[in-house]
Amino acid sequence: MAIKIEMLRCFTAVAQRGSLSEAADALGRTPSAVSMMLKQFEDHVGVALFETARKSRLTPVGELIFAEARREVSHFENTVSVIEGISRSELGYLRLAVTPSVASVILPSVVFEFLRKFPKVHIDIRDMDSAAVARELARERADIGIGTLSEIDGLPRIELFNDAFGVVCRKDHPLAENWDQLTWADMGDHILIANGLCKLITDPDFAPLLAKSRLMVPSSASLLGLVREGVGITVLPRLAVSGVQEDMVFLPLVDATARRSVHMVSQPKNALMPAAREFLKLVTKMKRDGRLLPGLEFQKS
């Protein structure tokens, strides 16, 4: 008969308490059941573990076995605790790949609420452009991705919101003076700094402006740095500049029809750890309750 964890648990309980009845109470068993399990253990190891029938004192061999058994029981109980914690989403990890605007505007409130409920979950957040987010998801290096994402075979996708494109420039830029009637045509005499999201704009009047641009900057930090310096203007969705408008402005375009959609894509639910599934549920609930973008005006799907 192989040694079972219940044998070790019974043995350590009796050795620690020096009494079958007290050990039985601690284990929630009858004294006879504990005595039977203890006899099976002694029969298996082939030596007496206690000096007397009262089980109040260990033999020298019993002392050595007790040290090993106590260590193994403690390790087993810790393992069980971790497994149960993971299954209840109390432990585990979550890998997020998100675009910078999502990382700075959407995630703080979501992560704050998530960690209030699951404070021991380890979260790895990496911000990158949408193409990189899609690659991380396809290579299974991210559990959940949020950005401007097309459908990826086999991965669930939901739209969180969509926002309009507009001109981003310094507050002292000439376009900021009469912005309430701003059109694509008004941008023709100004230097346009293109970015990766420009490809989403299908408005016919924007195509000549993009073709004429001599600057292409995919990094949002570098892009806004150039705009801040007065090198030129750019076109971005409203959310992309919601947190950096101290010296810059977002100017809506009256003739713009293009919108940028932001989606949440995840690995199949049966491949996600419980913590990741709980994160999905939280984002979906906050979207439904209108708490995903508090204080910002966007069109919700």
Tab-separated table of C-alpha atoms in Angstrom:
chain	number	residue	atom	x	y	z
A	1	MET	CA	0.000	0.000	0.000
A	2	ALA	CA	1.378	3.437	-0.956
A	3	ILE	CA	1.734	6.153	1.647
A	4	LYS	CA	-1.215	8.523	1.392
A	5	ILE	CA	-1.350	12.156	2.470
A	6	GLU	CA	-4.146	11.235	4.898
A	7	MET	CA	-1.755	8.840	6.673
A	8	LEU	CA	0.773	11.631	7.108
A	9	ARG	CA	-1.923	14.051	8.233
A	10	CYS	CA	-3.208	11.625	10.888
A	11	PHE	CA	0.295	10.795	12.068
A	12	THR	CA	1.371	14.429	12.428
A	13	ALA	CA	-1.877	15.357	14.199
A	14	VAL	CA	-1.405	12.594	16.767
A	15	ALA	CA	2.297	13.367	17.214
A	16	GLN	CA	1.609	17.069	17.746
A	17	ARG	CA	-1.218	16.538	20.248
A	18	GLY	CA	-0.035	13.341	21.963
A	19	SER	CA	-3.546	11.945	21.989
A	20	LEU	CA	-5.752	10.009	19.571
A	21	SER	CA	-8.922	11.739	20.753
A	22	GLU	CA	-7.504	15.254	20.448
A	23	ALA	CA	-6.115	14.465	17.007
A	24	ALA	CA	-9.491	13.052	15.959
A	25	ASP	CA	-11.240	16.252	17.079
A	26	ALA	CA	-8.776	18.386	15.117
A	27	LEU	CA	-9.209	16.254	11.988
A	28	GLY	CA	-12.979	15.950	12.285
A	29	ARG	CA	-12.799	12.147	12.489
A	30	THR	CA	-13.552	9.465	15.041
A	31	PRO	CA	-10.676	8.172	17.237
A	32	SER	CA	-11.131	4.697	15.761
A	33	ALA	CA	-10.730	6.006	12.203
A	34	VAL	CA	-7.550	7.862	13.164
A	35	SER	CA	-6.216	4.764	14.987
A	36	MET	CA	-6.872	2.608	11.910
A	37	MET	CA	-5.123	5.070	9.572
A	38	LEU	CA	-2.181	5.285	11.975
A	39	LYS	CA	-1.871	1.464	12.114
A	40	GLN	CA	-1.842	1.308	8.299
A	41	PHE	CA	0.971	3.849	8.265
A	42	GLU	CA	3.025	1.967	10.873
A	43	ASP	CA	2.468	-1.316	9.002
A	44	HIS	CA	3.718	0.316	5.812
A	45	VAL	CA	6.917	1.767	7.307
A	46	GLY	CA	7.480	-1.448	9.276
A	47	VAL	CA	8.468	0.149	12.597
A	48	ALA	CA	6.712	1.464	15.686
A	49	LEU	CA	6.292	5.238	15.649
A	50	PHE	CA	5.098	5.671	19.242
A	51	GLU	CA	6.615	4.203	22.418
A	52	THR	CA	3.284	3.471	24.083
A	53	ALA	CA	-0.252	2.679	23.048
A	54	ARG	CA	-1.343	6.064	24.391
A	55	LYS	CA	0.595	7.748	21.562
A	56	SER	CA	2.059	10.338	23.894
A	57	ARG	CA	5.714	9.848	22.949
A	58	LEU	CA	7.446	9.192	19.642
A	59	THR	CA	10.156	6.589	19.115
A	60	PRO	CA	13.515	7.850	17.707
A	61	VAL	CA	12.460	6.644	14.254
A	62	GLY	CA	9.088	8.271	14.797
A	63	GLU	CA	10.808	11.588	15.512
A	64	LEU	CA	12.685	11.447	12.224
A	65	ILE	CA	9.585	10.462	10.253
A	66	PHE	CA	7.528	13.150	12.021
A	67	ALA	CA	9.888	15.902	10.805
A	68	GLU	CA	9.531	14.702	7.205
A	69	ALA	CA	5.782	14.099	7.458
A	70	ARG	CA	5.124	17.543	8.960
A	71	ARG	CA	7.085	19.170	6.119
A	72	GLU	CA	5.178	17.203	3.480
A	73	VAL	CA	1.757	17.929	5.030
A	74	SER	CA	2.573	21.636	5.194
A	75	HIS	CA	3.706	21.611	1.552
A	76	PHE	CA	0.565	19.745	0.483
A	77	GLU	CA	-1.723	22.155	2.328
A	78	ASN	CA	0.056	25.141	0.791
A	79	THR	CA	-0.331	23.565	-2.651
A	80	VAL	CA	-4.044	22.988	-2.072
A	81	SER	CA	-4.417	26.579	-0.891
A	82	VAL	CA	-2.746	27.917	-4.051
A	83	ILE	CA	-4.824	25.687	-6.336
A	84	GLU	CA	-8.047	26.751	-4.657
A	85	GLY	CA	-6.941	30.388	-4.763
A	86	ILE	CA	-6.310	30.157	-8.501
A	87	SER	CA	-9.658	28.478	-9.114
A	88	ARG	CA	-11.420	31.271	-7.192
A	89	SER	CA	-9.413	33.970	-9.053
A	90	GLU	CA	-7.773	34.982	-5.766
A	91	LEU	CA	-4.356	34.080	-7.174
A	92	GLY	CA	-2.855	33.614	-10.621
A	93	TYR	CA	-1.713	36.011	-13.298
A	94	LEU	CA	-3.163	38.162	-16.060
A	95	ARG	CA	-1.285	39.287	-19.187
A	96	LEU	CA	-2.658	42.424	-20.843
A	97	ALA	CA	-1.533	43.947	-24.142
A	98	VAL	CA	-3.091	47.371	-24.752
A	99	THR	CA	-2.578	50.504	-26.787
A	100	PRO	CA	-1.133	53.538	-24.934
A	101	SER	CA	-4.392	55.509	-24.932
A	102	VAL	CA	-6.216	52.529	-23.420
A	103	ALA	CA	-3.431	52.011	-20.884
A	104	SER	CA	-3.644	55.599	-19.692
A	105	VAL	CA	-7.393	56.249	-19.833
A	106	ILE	CA	-9.373	53.020	-19.541
A	107	LEU	CA	-7.146	50.671	-17.546
A	108	PRO	CA	-6.554	52.663	-14.340
A	109	SER	CA	-10.179	52.480	-13.169
A	110	VAL	CA	-10.597	48.872	-14.326
A	111	VAL	CA	-7.393	47.641	-12.683
A	112	PHE	CA	-8.181	49.571	-9.498
A	113	GLU	CA	-11.565	47.883	-9.181
A	114	PHE	CA	-10.184	44.470	-10.156
A	115	LEU	CA	-7.399	44.562	-7.548
A	116	ARG	CA	-9.825	45.593	-4.830
A	117	LYS	CA	-11.519	42.234	-5.347
A	118	PHE	CA	-8.481	40.151	-6.321
A	119	PRO	CA	-5.446	41.780	-4.655
A	120	LYS	CA	-3.133	38.776	-5.026
A	121	VAL	CA	-3.417	38.384	-8.792
A	122	HIS	CA	-0.230	39.304	-10.658
A	123	ILE	CA	-0.947	41.607	-13.619
A	124	ASP	CA	1.507	42.160	-16.464
A	125	ILE	CA	0.521	45.224	-18.554
A	126	ARG	CA	2.360	46.006	-21.773
A	127	ASP	CA	1.424	48.976	-23.950
A	128	MET	CA	2.075	48.816	-27.686
A	129	ASP	CA	0.409	49.703	-30.966
A	130	SER	CA	-2.609	47.730	-32.167
A	131	ALA	CA	-0.614	45.650	-34.658
A	132	ALA	CA	1.690	44.486	-31.861
A	133	VAL	CA	-1.311	43.733	-29.628
A	134	ALA	CA	-2.729	41.497	-32.375
A	135	ARG	CA	0.602	39.687	-32.724
A	136	GLU	CA	0.846	39.055	-28.979
A	137	LEU	CA	-2.657	37.585	-28.978
A	138	ALA	CA	-1.988	35.420	-32.048
A	139	ARG	CA	1.198	34.071	-30.444
A	140	GLU	CA	-0.644	33.449	-27.148
A	141	ARG	CA	1.676	35.823	-25.283
A	142	ALA	CA	-1.269	37.888	-24.034
A	143	ASP	CA	-4.500	36.763	-22.394
A	144	ILE	CA	-6.453	39.901	-23.274
A	145	GLY	CA	-5.757	42.660	-25.763
A	146	ILE	CA	-7.454	46.029	-26.147
A	147	GLY	CA	-6.955	48.273	-29.154
A	148	THR	CA	-8.062	48.835	-32.728
A	149	LEU	CA	-8.182	45.136	-33.513
A	150	SER	CA	-9.558	43.187	-36.441
A	151	GLU	CA	-11.016	39.727	-35.939
A	152	ILE	CA	-8.452	37.037	-35.122
A	153	ASP	CA	-9.397	33.454	-35.927
A	154	GLY	CA	-10.857	31.682	-32.935
A	155	LEU	CA	-10.552	34.616	-30.500
A	156	PRO	CA	-13.645	36.309	-29.008
A	157	ARG	CA	-13.933	40.042	-29.768
A	158	ILE	CA	-16.276	42.749	-28.471
A	159	GLU	CA	-16.360	46.453	-29.283
A	160	LEU	CA	-15.931	48.644	-26.218
A	161	PHE	CA	-16.520	52.036	-27.848
A	162	ASN	CA	-15.679	54.117	-30.885
A	163	ASP	CA	-14.543	57.732	-31.128
A	164	ALA	CA	-14.216	60.354	-33.837
A	165	PHE	CA	-11.021	61.609	-35.409
A	166	GLY	CA	-10.037	65.240	-35.111
A	167	VAL	CA	-7.113	67.574	-35.530
A	168	VAL	CA	-4.540	67.719	-32.725
A	169	CYS	CA	-2.389	70.841	-32.549
A	170	ARG	CA	-0.902	73.335	-30.125
A	171	LYS	CA	-3.303	75.707	-28.428
A	172	ASP	CA	-1.641	78.657	-30.145
A	173	HIS	CA	-1.872	77.117	-33.618
A	174	PRO	CA	-3.877	79.131	-36.206
A	175	LEU	CA	-6.354	76.271	-36.678
A	176	ALA	CA	-7.377	76.538	-33.019
A	177	GLU	CA	-8.780	80.042	-33.530
A	178	ASN	CA	-11.897	79.126	-35.540
A	179	TRP	CA	-12.133	75.422	-34.903
A	180	ASP	CA	-15.939	75.179	-34.690
A	181	GLN	CA	-16.233	74.947	-38.480
A	182	LEU	CA	-12.990	73.085	-39.166
A	183	THR	CA	-12.908	70.870	-42.276
A	184	TRP	CA	-10.348	68.681	-44.010
A	185	ALA	CA	-9.777	71.482	-46.538
A	186	ASP	CA	-8.592	73.825	-43.759
A	187	MET	CA	-5.623	71.522	-43.085
A	188	GLY	CA	-4.154	71.804	-46.578
A	189	ASP	CA	-1.602	74.553	-45.836
A	190	HIS	CA	-0.244	72.940	-42.653
A	191	ILE	CA	2.339	70.205	-42.070
A	192	LEU	CA	0.569	66.926	-41.319
A	193	ILE	CA	2.387	64.390	-39.141
A	194	ALA	CA	0.905	61.035	-40.102
A	195	ASN	CA	0.526	58.130	-37.674
A	196	GLY	CA	-0.540	54.499	-37.740
A	197	LEU	CA	-4.210	55.304	-37.181
A	198	CYS	CA	-4.425	57.478	-40.306
A	199	LYS	CA	-5.003	54.355	-42.378
A	200	LEU	CA	-8.396	54.009	-40.690
A	201	ILE	CA	-9.598	57.320	-42.126
A	202	THR	CA	-11.436	56.645	-45.388
A	203	ASP	CA	-12.827	60.166	-45.943
A	204	PRO	CA	-11.991	61.105	-49.573
A	205	ASP	CA	-10.895	64.638	-48.627
A	206	PHE	CA	-8.258	63.256	-46.262
A	207	ALA	CA	-6.466	61.099	-48.850
A	208	PRO	CA	-4.647	64.029	-50.578
A	209	LEU	CA	-3.485	65.370	-47.212
A	210	LEU	CA	-2.051	61.997	-46.219
A	211	ALA	CA	-0.357	61.524	-49.588
A	212	LYS	CA	1.345	64.892	-49.187
A	213	SER	CA	2.653	64.183	-45.680
A	214	ARG	CA	6.419	63.695	-45.317
A	215	LEU	CA	6.375	62.681	-41.657
A	216	MET	CA	5.206	59.312	-40.339
A	217	VAL	CA	5.476	58.676	-36.583
A	218	PRO	CA	3.927	55.465	-35.155
A	219	SER	CA	4.829	56.171	-31.510
A	220	SER	CA	2.183	58.271	-29.785
A	221	ALA	CA	4.711	59.760	-27.347
A	222	SER	CA	7.014	60.896	-30.170
A	223	LEU	CA	4.065	62.063	-32.250
A	224	LEU	CA	2.665	64.292	-29.515
A	225	GLY	CA	6.161	65.532	-28.717
A	226	LEU	CA	6.519	66.817	-32.292
A	227	VAL	CA	3.092	68.443	-32.169
A	228	ARG	CA	3.916	70.025	-28.825
A	229	GLU	CA	7.110	71.445	-30.327
A	230	GLY	CA	5.137	72.997	-33.168
A	231	VAL	CA	6.582	70.819	-35.943
A	232	GLY	CA	3.133	70.205	-37.350
A	233	ILE	CA	-0.381	68.952	-36.668
A	234	THR	CA	-1.754	65.434	-36.619
A	235	VAL	CA	-5.066	63.595	-36.707
A	236	LEU	CA	-6.031	61.287	-33.846
A	237	PRO	CA	-9.123	59.867	-32.128
A	238	ARG	CA	-10.324	61.904	-29.164
A	239	LEU	CA	-9.293	59.326	-26.557
A	240	ALA	CA	-5.684	59.359	-27.741
A	241	VAL	CA	-5.218	62.906	-26.411
A	242	SER	CA	-7.703	62.971	-23.541
A	243	GLY	CA	-4.956	63.025	-20.924
A	244	VAL	CA	-2.440	65.363	-22.597
A	245	GLN	CA	-4.365	68.507	-23.439
A	246	GLU	CA	-2.573	71.018	-21.221
A	247	ASP	CA	-0.774	72.643	-24.144
A	248	MET	CA	-2.589	70.950	-27.023
A	249	VAL	CA	-6.168	70.847	-28.262
A	250	PHE	CA	-8.405	68.343	-29.999
A	251	LEU	CA	-10.413	70.008	-32.773
A	252	PRO	CA	-13.461	68.156	-34.146
A	253	LEU	CA	-13.959	68.138	-37.902
A	254	VAL	CA	-17.419	68.961	-39.208
A	255	ASP	CA	-17.008	66.847	-42.357
A	256	ALA	CA	-15.211	63.832	-40.814
A	257	THR	CA	-17.104	60.544	-40.940
A	258	ALA	CA	-14.371	58.089	-39.961
A	259	ARG	CA	-14.343	56.697	-36.449
A	260	ARG	CA	-11.845	54.554	-34.615
A	261	SER	CA	-13.277	51.436	-32.934
A	262	VAL	CA	-11.641	49.963	-29.855
A	263	HIS	CA	-12.145	46.248	-29.278
A	264	MET	CA	-11.296	43.809	-26.505
A	265	VAL	CA	-10.003	40.466	-27.785
A	266	SER	CA	-9.171	37.516	-25.565
A	267	GLN	CA	-7.936	33.977	-25.780
A	268	PRO	CA	-10.770	31.386	-25.778
A	269	LYS	CA	-12.370	31.289	-22.341
A	270	ASN	CA	-11.464	27.639	-21.784
A	271	ALA	CA	-7.797	28.611	-22.222
A	272	LEU	CA	-7.907	31.511	-19.752
A	273	MET	CA	-7.030	31.395	-16.076
A	274	PRO	CA	-9.965	32.245	-13.788
A	275	ALA	CA	-8.435	35.669	-13.053
A	276	ALA	CA	-8.497	36.570	-16.755
A	277	ARG	CA	-12.121	35.458	-17.034
A	278	GLU	CA	-13.000	37.677	-14.076
A	279	PHE	CA	-11.223	40.614	-15.750
A	280	LEU	CA	-13.302	40.103	-18.897
A	281	LYS	CA	-16.478	40.062	-16.825
A	282	LEU	CA	-15.481	43.266	-15.050
A	283	VAL	CA	-14.710	45.179	-18.265
A	284	THR	CA	-17.994	44.008	-19.798
A	285	LYS	CA	-19.928	45.085	-16.705
A	286	MET	CA	-18.236	48.492	-16.538
A	287	LYS	CA	-19.019	49.015	-20.237
A	288	ARG	CA	-22.661	48.083	-19.656
A	289	ASP	CA	-22.881	50.408	-16.630
A	290	GLY	CA	-21.276	53.327	-18.480
A	291	ARG	CA	-18.240	53.374	-16.159
A	292	LEU	CA	-15.567	52.482	-18.686
A	293	LEU	CA	-14.997	56.059	-19.866
A	294	PRO	CA	-16.299	58.270	-17.047
A	295	GLY	CA	-16.564	61.954	-17.943
A	296	LEU	CA	-15.657	61.436	-21.603
A	297	GLU	CA	-18.101	61.690	-24.481
A	298	PHE	CA	-17.820	58.764	-26.863
A	299	GLN	CA	-20.193	56.694	-28.857
A	300	LYS	CA	-20.765	53.388	-27.120
A	301	SER	CA	-21.511	50.241	-29.037
